[in-house]
PDB file of C-alpha atoms in Angstrom:
ATOM      1  CA  PHE A   1       5.001  -3.664  -1.078  1.00 36.00           C
ATOM      2  CA  LEU A   2       8.305  -4.955  -2.359  1.00 33.00           C
ATOM      3  CA  TRP A   3      10.035  -7.525  -4.483  1.00 31.00           C
ATOM      4  CA  ALA A   4       7.453  -9.981  -5.789  1.00 30.00           C
ATOM      5  CA  PRO A   5       8.976 -12.785  -7.904  1.00 28.00           C
ATOM      6  CA  VAL A   6       7.879 -11.641 -11.355  1.00 28.00           C
ATOM      7  CA  VAL A   7       9.610 -11.053 -14.698  1.00 27.00           C
ATOM      8  CA  TYR A   8       9.644  -7.386 -15.745  1.00 29.00           C
ATOM      9  CA  HIS A   9       8.987  -6.704 -19.426  1.00 31.00           C
ATOM     10  CA  SER A  10       9.827  -3.565 -21.402  1.00 33.00           C
ATOM     11  CA  ALA A  11       9.659  -2.598 -25.067  1.00 37.00           C
ATOM     12  CA  SER A  12      13.424  -2.793 -25.353  1.00 40.00           C
ATOM     13  CA  ALA A  13      16.534  -3.172 -23.247  1.00 41.00           C
ATOM     14  CA  ARG A  14      17.289   0.507 -23.807  1.00 44.00           C
ATOM     15  CA  GLN A  15      13.861   1.579 -22.506  1.00 46.00           C
ATOM     16  CA  SER A  16      14.332  -0.699 -19.516  1.00 42.00           C
ATOM     17  CA  ARG A  17      17.690   0.871 -18.647  1.00 43.00           C
ATOM     18  CA  CYS A  18      16.204   4.368 -19.003  1.00 44.00           C
ATOM     19  CA  LEU A  19      13.323   3.498 -16.675  1.00 46.00           C
ATOM     20  CA  TRP A  20      15.621   2.080 -14.012  1.00 45.00           C
ATOM     21  CA  LEU A  21      17.885   5.109 -14.190  1.00 43.00           C
ATOM     22  CA  SER A  22      14.946   7.531 -13.987  1.00 46.00           C
ATOM     23  CA  VAL A  23      13.458   5.973 -10.858  1.00 46.00           C
ATOM     24  CA  ILE A  24      16.862   5.870  -9.125  1.00 44.00           C
ATOM     25  CA  LEU A  25      17.477   9.541  -9.880  1.00 43.00           C
ATOM     26  CA  ARG A  26      13.935  10.419  -8.836  1.00 49.00           C
ATOM     27  CA  ALA A  27      14.404   8.697  -5.477  1.00 47.00           C
ATOM     28  CA  ALA A  28      17.597  10.613  -4.860  1.00 45.00           C
ATOM     29  CA  SER A  29      15.949  13.904  -5.835  1.00 44.00           C
ATOM     30  CA  MET A  30      13.201  13.430  -3.215  1.00 46.00           C
ATOM     31  CA  SER A  31      15.583  14.741  -0.548  1.00 45.00           C
ATOM     32  CA  SER A  32      16.478  18.391  -0.146  1.00 46.00           C
ATOM     33  CA  SER A  33      20.141  17.933   0.805  1.00 48.00           C
ATOM     34  CA  PRO A  34      22.988  15.478   0.144  1.00 48.00           C
ATOM     35  CA  LEU A  35      23.095  14.573   3.837  1.00 44.00           C
ATOM     36  CA  LEU A  36      19.376  13.776   3.917  1.00 45.00           C
ATOM     37  CA  THR A  37      19.737  11.765   0.729  1.00 46.00           C
ATOM     38  CA  LEU A  38      22.477   9.706   2.382  1.00 45.00           C
ATOM     39  CA  CYS A  39      20.365   9.180   5.518  1.00 47.00           C
ATOM     40  CA  VAL A  40      17.414   7.989   3.446  1.00 49.00           C
ATOM     41  CA  ALA A  41      19.653   5.619   1.519  1.00 50.00           C
ATOM     42  CA  LEU A  42      21.209   4.171   4.702  1.00 58.00           C
ATOM     43  CA  TRP A  43      17.960   3.727   6.660  1.00 72.00           C
ATOM     44  CA  MET A  44      16.501   0.233   6.410  1.00 77.00           C
ATOM     45  CA  PRO A  45      13.055  -0.977   7.439  1.00 80.00           C
ATOM     46  CA  PRO A  46      12.827  -3.605  10.206  1.00 86.00           C
ATOM     47  CA  VAL A  47      13.839  -6.977   8.757  1.00 86.00           C
ATOM     48  CA  ARG A  48      13.080 -10.389  10.295  1.00 88.00           C
ATOM     49  CA  VAL A  49      13.437 -14.009   9.319  1.00 90.00           C
ATOM     50  CA  GLY A  50      10.039 -15.635   9.736  1.00 91.00           C
ATOM     51  CA  ARG A  51       6.612 -14.079  10.153  1.00 93.00           C
ATOM     52  CA  PRO A  52       6.733 -11.585  13.054  1.00 94.00           C
ATOM     53  CA  SER A  53       4.215 -11.630  15.880  1.00 95.00           C
ATOM     54  CA  PRO A  54       1.482  -8.960  16.059  1.00 96.00           C
ATOM     55  CA  LEU A  55       3.250  -7.493  19.099  1.00 96.00           C
ATOM     56  CA  ALA A  56       6.534  -7.145  17.198  1.00 96.00           C
ATOM     57  CA  ILE A  57       4.776  -5.306  14.349  1.00 96.00           C
ATOM     58  CA  GLU A  58       3.048  -2.979  16.833  1.00 96.00           C
ATOM     59  CA  GLU A  59       6.426  -2.209  18.415  1.00 96.00           C
ATOM     60  CA  ASP A  60       7.804  -1.343  14.958  1.00 94.00           C
ATOM     61  CA  ALA A  61       4.908   1.063  14.461  1.00 95.00           C
ATOM     62  CA  LEU A  62       5.430   2.732  17.828  1.00 95.00           C
ATOM     63  CA  ARG A  63       9.132   3.236  17.124  1.00 93.00           C
ATOM     64  CA  ALA A  64       8.083   5.139  14.000  1.00 93.00           C
ATOM     65  CA  ALA A  65       5.370   7.149  15.777  1.00 93.00           C
ATOM     66  CA  ALA A  66       7.159  10.487  15.389  1.00 92.00           C
ATOM     67  CA  ALA A  67       8.019  10.011  11.725  1.00 93.00           C
ATOM     68  CA  PRO A  68       6.404  12.663   9.476  1.00 93.00           C
ATOM     69  CA  LEU A  69       4.558  11.869   6.292  1.00 93.00           C
ATOM     70  CA  SER A  70       6.654  11.318   3.199  1.00 91.00           C
ATOM     71  CA  LYS A  71       6.834  14.226   0.794  1.00 87.00           C
ATOM     72  CA  TYR A  72       4.121  14.051  -1.860  1.00 90.00           C
ATOM     73  CA  ASN A  73       1.539  16.371  -3.366  1.00 90.00           C
ATOM     74  CA  GLY A  74      -1.709  14.571  -4.125  1.00 94.00           C
ATOM     75  CA  SER A  75      -4.644  12.661  -2.675  1.00 95.00           C
ATOM     76  CA  THR A  76      -6.472   9.367  -3.221  1.00 95.00           C
ATOM     77  CA  ASP A  77      -9.681  10.792  -1.731  1.00 94.00           C
ATOM     78  CA  LEU A  78     -12.237   9.251  -4.098  1.00 93.00           C
ATOM     79  CA  ASP A  79     -14.468  12.342  -3.907  1.00 92.00           C
ATOM     80  CA  ALA A  80     -11.702  14.527  -5.349  1.00 92.00           C
ATOM     81  CA  PRO A  81      -8.626  12.477  -6.277  1.00 94.00           C
ATOM     82  CA  ARG A  82      -5.479  14.413  -7.134  1.00 95.00           C
ATOM     83  CA  LEU A  83      -3.023  11.996  -8.697  1.00 95.00           C
ATOM     84  CA  PRO A  84       0.424  13.572  -9.172  1.00 94.00           C
ATOM     85  CA  ARG A  85       1.902  13.437 -12.632  1.00 92.00           C
ATOM     86  CA  GLY A  86       4.903  11.194 -13.079  1.00 90.00           C
ATOM     87  CA  TRP A  87       3.938   8.864 -10.206  1.00 94.00           C
ATOM     88  CA  HIS A  88       2.836   5.272 -10.629  1.00 93.00           C
ATOM     89  CA  VAL A  89      -0.938   4.911 -10.174  1.00 94.00           C
ATOM     90  CA  ASN A  90      -2.474   1.554  -9.266  1.00 94.00           C
ATOM     91  CA  ARG A  91      -6.276   1.323  -9.526  1.00 95.00           C
ATOM     92  CA  ALA A  92      -8.542  -1.716  -9.415  1.00 96.00           C
ATOM     93  CA  GLU A  93     -12.341  -1.846  -9.169  1.00 97.00           C
ATOM     94  CA  THR A  94     -14.525  -4.949  -8.955  1.00 97.00           C
ATOM     95  CA  VAL A  95     -18.149  -5.738  -8.077  1.00 97.00           C
ATOM     96  CA  ILE A  96     -17.701  -8.163  -5.180  1.00 97.00           C
ATOM     97  CA  GLY A  97     -21.318  -8.866  -4.250  1.00 96.00           C
ATOM     98  CA  HIS A  98     -24.912  -7.690  -4.142  1.00 96.00           C
ATOM     99  CA  GLY A  99     -27.317  -6.603  -1.438  1.00 96.00           C
ATOM    100  CA  ARG A 100     -27.314  -4.652   1.778  1.00 96.00           C
ATOM    101  CA  PRO A 101     -26.141  -7.560   4.000  1.00 96.00           C
ATOM    102  CA  ALA A 102     -23.161  -8.155   1.683  1.00 97.00           C
ATOM    103  CA  TYR A 103     -22.224  -4.459   1.865  1.00 97.00           C
ATOM    104  CA  GLU A 104     -22.411  -4.418   5.669  1.00 97.00           C
ATOM    105  CA  ARG A 105     -20.179  -7.496   5.932  1.00 97.00           C
ATOM    106  CA  ALA A 106     -17.665  -6.005   3.507  1.00 97.00           C
ATOM    107  CA  ALA A 107     -17.736  -2.581   5.179  1.00 97.00           C
ATOM    108  CA  ASN A 108     -17.013  -4.079   8.595  1.00 97.00           C
ATOM    109  CA  ALA A 109     -14.233  -6.270   7.213  1.00 97.00           C
ATOM    110  CA  LEU A 110     -12.654  -3.276   5.498  1.00 98.00           C
ATOM    111  CA  GLN A 111     -12.639  -1.192   8.692  1.00 97.00           C
ATOM    112  CA  ARG A 112     -10.891  -4.103  10.425  1.00 97.00           C
ATOM    113  CA  LEU A 113      -8.415  -4.144   7.482  1.00 97.00           C
ATOM    114  CA  GLU A 114      -8.929  -7.860   6.914  1.00 97.00           C
ATOM    115  CA  LEU A 115      -7.841  -7.263   3.304  1.00 97.00           C
ATOM    116  CA  LEU A 116      -4.267  -6.837   4.610  1.00 98.00           C
ATOM    117  CA  GLU A 117      -4.100 -10.363   6.037  1.00 97.00           C
ATOM    118  CA  HIS A 118      -2.602 -12.933   3.668  1.00 97.00           C
ATOM    119  CA  THR A 119       0.033 -15.659   3.748  1.00 95.00           C
ATOM    120  CA  TRP A 120       2.582 -13.116   2.482  1.00 96.00           C
ATOM    121  CA  LEU A 121       1.259  -9.969   4.182  1.00 97.00           C
ATOM    122  CA  THR A 122       0.056  -8.816   7.586  1.00 97.00           C
ATOM    123  CA  ALA A 123      -0.596  -5.477   9.279  1.00 97.00           C
ATOM    124  CA  ARG A 124      -1.386  -3.859  12.609  1.00 97.00           C
ATOM    125  CA  CYS A 125      -2.992  -0.527  13.502  1.00 96.00           C
ATOM    126  CA  VAL A 126      -1.646   1.289  16.574  1.00 96.00           C
ATOM    127  CA  ARG A 127      -2.841   4.495  18.205  1.00 94.00           C
ATOM    128  CA  ALA A 128      -0.016   6.859  19.253  1.00 91.00           C
ATOM    129  CA  THR A 129      -1.247  10.091  20.880  1.00 84.00           C
ATOM    130  CA  ASP A 130      -3.424  11.714  18.191  1.00 88.00           C
ATOM    131  CA  ARG A 131      -2.155   9.541  15.293  1.00 93.00           C
ATOM    132  CA  GLU A 132      -3.259   6.166  13.995  1.00 97.00           C
ATOM    133  CA  LEU A 133      -0.307   4.242  12.589  1.00 97.00           C
ATOM    134  CA  LEU A 134      -0.561   1.352  10.171  1.00 98.00           C
ATOM    135  CA  ALA A 135       2.460  -0.961  10.066  1.00 97.00           C
ATOM    136  CA  VAL A 136       2.433  -3.268   7.045  1.00 97.00           C
ATOM    137  CA  CYS A 137       4.751  -6.282   7.033  1.00 96.00           C
ATOM    138  CA  SER A 138       5.368  -8.245   3.815  1.00 94.00           C
ATOM    139  CA  ARG A 139       7.235 -11.458   3.084  1.00 91.00           C
ATOM    140  CA  GLN A 140      10.148 -11.334   0.652  1.00 82.00           C
ATOM    141  CA  TRP A 141      12.497 -14.026  -0.685  1.00 76.00           C
ATOM    142  CA  GLY A 142      10.527 -16.813   0.972  1.00 81.00           C
ATOM    143  CA  CYS A 143      11.271 -16.183   4.650  1.00 86.00           C
ATOM    144  CA  VAL A 144      12.360 -12.528   5.069  1.00 88.00           C
ATOM    145  CA  TRP A 145       9.724 -10.070   6.330  1.00 93.00           C
ATOM    146  CA  LEU A 146       9.996  -6.256   6.006  1.00 91.00           C
ATOM    147  CA  THR A 147       7.903  -3.703   7.914  1.00 94.00           C
ATOM    148  CA  ASN A 148       6.972  -0.233   6.626  1.00 95.00           C
ATOM    149  CA  THR A 149       4.925   2.299   8.613  1.00 96.00           C
ATOM    150  CA  ASN A 150       2.048   4.406   7.307  1.00 97.00           C
ATOM    151  CA  LEU A 151      -0.194   7.066   8.827  1.00 97.00           C
ATOM    152  CA  VAL A 152      -3.968   6.579   8.594  1.00 98.00           C
ATOM    153  CA  LEU A 153      -5.317   9.778   7.040  1.00 97.00           C
ATOM    154  CA  ARG A 154      -9.048   9.201   6.674  1.00 96.00           C
ATOM    155  CA  ARG A 155     -11.701   6.720   7.769  1.00 97.00           C
ATOM    156  CA  GLU A 156     -15.330   6.669   6.642  1.00 96.00           C
ATOM    157  CA  CYS A 157     -18.031   4.144   7.488  1.00 95.00           C
ATOM    158  CA  GLY A 158     -21.461   5.170   6.220  1.00 95.00           C
ATOM    159  CA  ALA A 159     -24.659   3.678   4.901  1.00 95.00           C
ATOM    160  CA  ARG A 160     -23.355   3.496   1.328  1.00 97.00           C
ATOM    161  CA  ARG A 161     -19.569   3.801   1.585  1.00 98.00           C
ATOM    162  CA  SER A 162     -16.806   2.495   3.825  1.00 98.00           C
ATOM    163  CA  SER A 163     -13.198   3.545   3.210  1.00 98.00           C
ATOM    164  CA  VAL A 164      -9.745   3.820   4.770  1.00 98.00           C
ATOM    165  CA  SER A 165      -6.872   5.938   3.420  1.00 98.00           C
ATOM    166  CA  TRP A 166      -3.246   5.958   4.510  1.00 98.00           C
ATOM    167  CA  GLY A 167      -0.059   7.754   3.512  1.00 97.00           C
ATOM    168  CA  THR A 168       3.538   6.609   3.803  1.00 96.00           C
ATOM    169  CA  THR A 169       5.736   8.016   6.554  1.00 95.00           C
ATOM    170  CA  ARG A 170       9.474   8.531   6.362  1.00 92.00           C
ATOM    171  CA  ARG A 171       9.792   5.074   7.843  1.00 92.00           C
ATOM    172  CA  HIS A 172       8.688   3.603   4.520  1.00 92.00           C
ATOM    173  CA  VAL A 173      10.758   2.852   1.435  1.00 88.00           C
ATOM    174  CA  LEU A 174       8.092   4.425  -0.815  1.00 92.00           C
ATOM    175  CA  ALA A 175       6.360   7.788  -0.904  1.00 94.00           C
ATOM    176  CA  GLY A 176       2.669   7.839  -1.694  1.00 95.00           C
ATOM    177  CA  GLU A 177      -0.904   7.283  -0.587  1.00 97.00           C
ATOM    178  CA  GLU A 178      -3.520   4.538  -0.844  1.00 98.00           C
ATOM    179  CA  THR A 179      -7.295   4.279  -0.405  1.00 98.00           C
ATOM    180  CA  VAL A 180      -9.393   1.128  -0.135  1.00 98.00           C
ATOM    181  CA  CYS A 181     -13.147   1.554  -0.406  1.00 98.00           C
ATOM    182  CA  VAL A 182     -16.410  -0.415  -0.495  1.00 98.00           C
ATOM    183  CA  THR A 183     -19.576   1.183  -1.901  1.00 98.00           C
ATOM    184  CA  HIS A 184     -23.204   0.053  -2.218  1.00 98.00           C
ATOM    185  CA  ASP A 185     -24.932   1.236  -5.391  1.00 97.00           C
ATOM    186  CA  ALA A 186     -28.621   1.851  -4.643  1.00 93.00           C
ATOM    187  CA  SER A 187     -29.626   1.619  -8.303  1.00 95.00           C
ATOM    188  CA  THR A 188     -28.005  -1.742  -9.073  1.00 96.00           C
ATOM    189  CA  ASP A 189     -27.717  -3.138  -5.502  1.00 97.00           C
ATOM    190  CA  GLY A 190     -24.100  -3.956  -6.370  1.00 97.00           C
ATOM    191  CA  VAL A 191     -21.247  -3.838  -3.851  1.00 98.00           C
ATOM    192  CA  ARG A 192     -18.063  -2.464  -5.408  1.00 98.00           C
ATOM    193  CA  PHE A 193     -14.530  -2.652  -4.016  1.00 98.00           C
ATOM    194  CA  THR A 194     -11.915  -0.104  -5.105  1.00 98.00           C
ATOM    195  CA  VAL A 195      -8.148   0.137  -4.543  1.00 97.00           C
ATOM    196  CA  LEU A 196      -6.465   3.392  -5.557  1.00 97.00           C
ATOM    197  CA  SER A 197      -2.847   4.331  -4.880  1.00 96.00           C
ATOM    198  CA  PHE A 198       0.014   6.411  -6.212  1.00 96.00           C
ATOM    199  CA  SER A 199       3.650   5.884  -5.301  1.00 94.00           C
ATOM    200  CA  ARG A 200       7.297   6.280  -6.223  1.00 91.00           C
ATOM    201  CA  PRO A 201      10.568   5.300  -4.531  1.00 90.00           C
ATOM    202  CA  ARG A 202      11.969   7.424  -1.737  1.00 84.00           C
ATOM    203  CA  HIS A 203      14.804   5.024  -0.923  1.00 75.00           C
ATOM    204  CA  LEU A 204      17.530   3.846  -3.295  1.00 76.00           C
ATOM    205  CA  PHE A 205      16.838   0.244  -2.335  1.00 72.00           C
ATOM    206  CA  SER A 206      13.207   0.469  -3.529  1.00 75.00           C
ATOM    207  CA  ALA A 207      14.309   2.368  -6.639  1.00 77.00           C
ATOM    208  CA  VAL A 208      16.581  -0.494  -7.672  1.00 79.00           C
ATOM    209  CA  ALA A 209      13.778  -3.016  -7.015  1.00 78.00           C
ATOM    210  CA  TYR A 210      11.003  -0.830  -8.433  1.00 84.00           C
ATOM    211  CA  PRO A 211       9.706  -3.288 -11.077  1.00 86.00           C
ATOM    212  CA  TYR A 212       9.113  -5.770  -8.245  1.00 86.00           C
ATOM    213  CA  VAL A 213       7.418  -3.061  -6.182  1.00 86.00           C
ATOM    214  CA  LEU A 214       4.893  -2.462  -8.968  1.00 89.00           C
ATOM    215  CA  ALA A 215       4.271  -6.183  -9.371  1.00 90.00           C
ATOM    216  CA  GLN A 216       3.572  -6.614  -5.683  1.00 91.00           C
ATOM    217  CA  GLN A 217       1.182  -3.658  -5.696  1.00 92.00           C
ATOM    218  CA  ARG A 218      -0.778  -5.476  -8.390  1.00 93.00           C
ATOM    219  CA  ARG A 219      -0.629  -8.643  -6.328  1.00 95.00           C
ATOM    220  CA  PHE A 220      -2.036  -6.786  -3.345  1.00 96.00           C
ATOM    221  CA  ALA A 221      -4.945  -5.404  -5.389  1.00 96.00           C
ATOM    222  CA  ARG A 222      -5.749  -8.915  -6.622  1.00 96.00           C
ATOM    223  CA  ASP A 223      -5.517 -10.595  -3.202  1.00 97.00           C
ATOM    224  CA  ALA A 224      -7.346  -7.781  -1.412  1.00 97.00           C
ATOM    225  CA  THR A 225     -10.217  -8.051  -3.897  1.00 97.00           C
ATOM    226  CA  ALA A 226     -10.454 -11.789  -3.271  1.00 97.00           C
ATOM    227  CA  ALA A 227     -10.465 -11.192   0.497  1.00 97.00           C
ATOM    228  CA  MET A 228     -13.282  -8.659   0.199  1.00 97.00           C
ATOM    229  CA  GLU A 229     -15.278 -11.072  -1.971  1.00 97.00           C
ATOM    230  CA  ARG A 230     -14.962 -13.660   0.791  1.00 96.00           C
ATOM    231  CA  ALA A 231     -16.085 -11.067   3.340  1.00 95.00           C
ATOM    232  CA  CYS A 232     -19.208 -10.461   1.208  1.00 91.00           C
ATOM    233  CA  GLY A 233     -19.949 -14.170   1.285  1.00 87.00           C
ATOM    234  CA  ASN A 234     -18.957 -14.653  -2.343  1.00 70.00           C
ATOM    235  CA  SER A 235     -16.473 -17.501  -2.669  1.00 53.00           C
ATOM    236  CA  GLN A 236     -15.986 -17.101  -6.421  1.00 49.00           C
ATOM    237  CA  PRO A 237     -12.639 -15.786  -7.731  1.00 45.00           C
ATOM    238  CA  ALA A 238     -12.352 -12.037  -8.245  1.00 42.00           C
ATOM    239  CA  GLY A 239     -13.481 -10.828 -11.657  1.00 40.00           C
TER     240      GLY A 239
END
């Protein structure tokens, strides 16, 4: 997710410049050849003025159906997470409700990916041959919407845990992986929602805007938690 309107703070102007330079160089180093680096830099995600229709987002996903996963070495599988060193990790956990009925409501909402539907964000899942694609479209600068395509890696919907994991494809300005999960704790009867992701730029455009990328990832975690609380039947703000 890109370019949220937020002020970026650093310990000093020198540290800030070093961080910006490091993420730009890291994005360029993701490619194995100068030609591929240039192609990554020149490729742009679908851009529209105004919120696109569900059909338009599905068409974006299908156009990216053959795109391979981005290059990364790690996993957000909550049973055995492997978070790569040097990548930004975003993790948020909140108890969103209590009781078996609340868990079942949240689990069903999560599998429908209702947590991706907001005034500034929308998404569509599309099946293409043996792949499930997830196209995520976010609003930037008030009226401009950008679409990035992910590949759904894992789905689980059990008696105590419901989760979905996706990884970025090469039709995404970031490289990385994300898992969203709802669990029901038998000992406390609590329903817990977890967001876990790691990412870094794979496009020079996202490298330049990386502080905004991180801010919008935090915004997503906050808004997704609120959405899952509503799905549980809890109308209180996320804690």
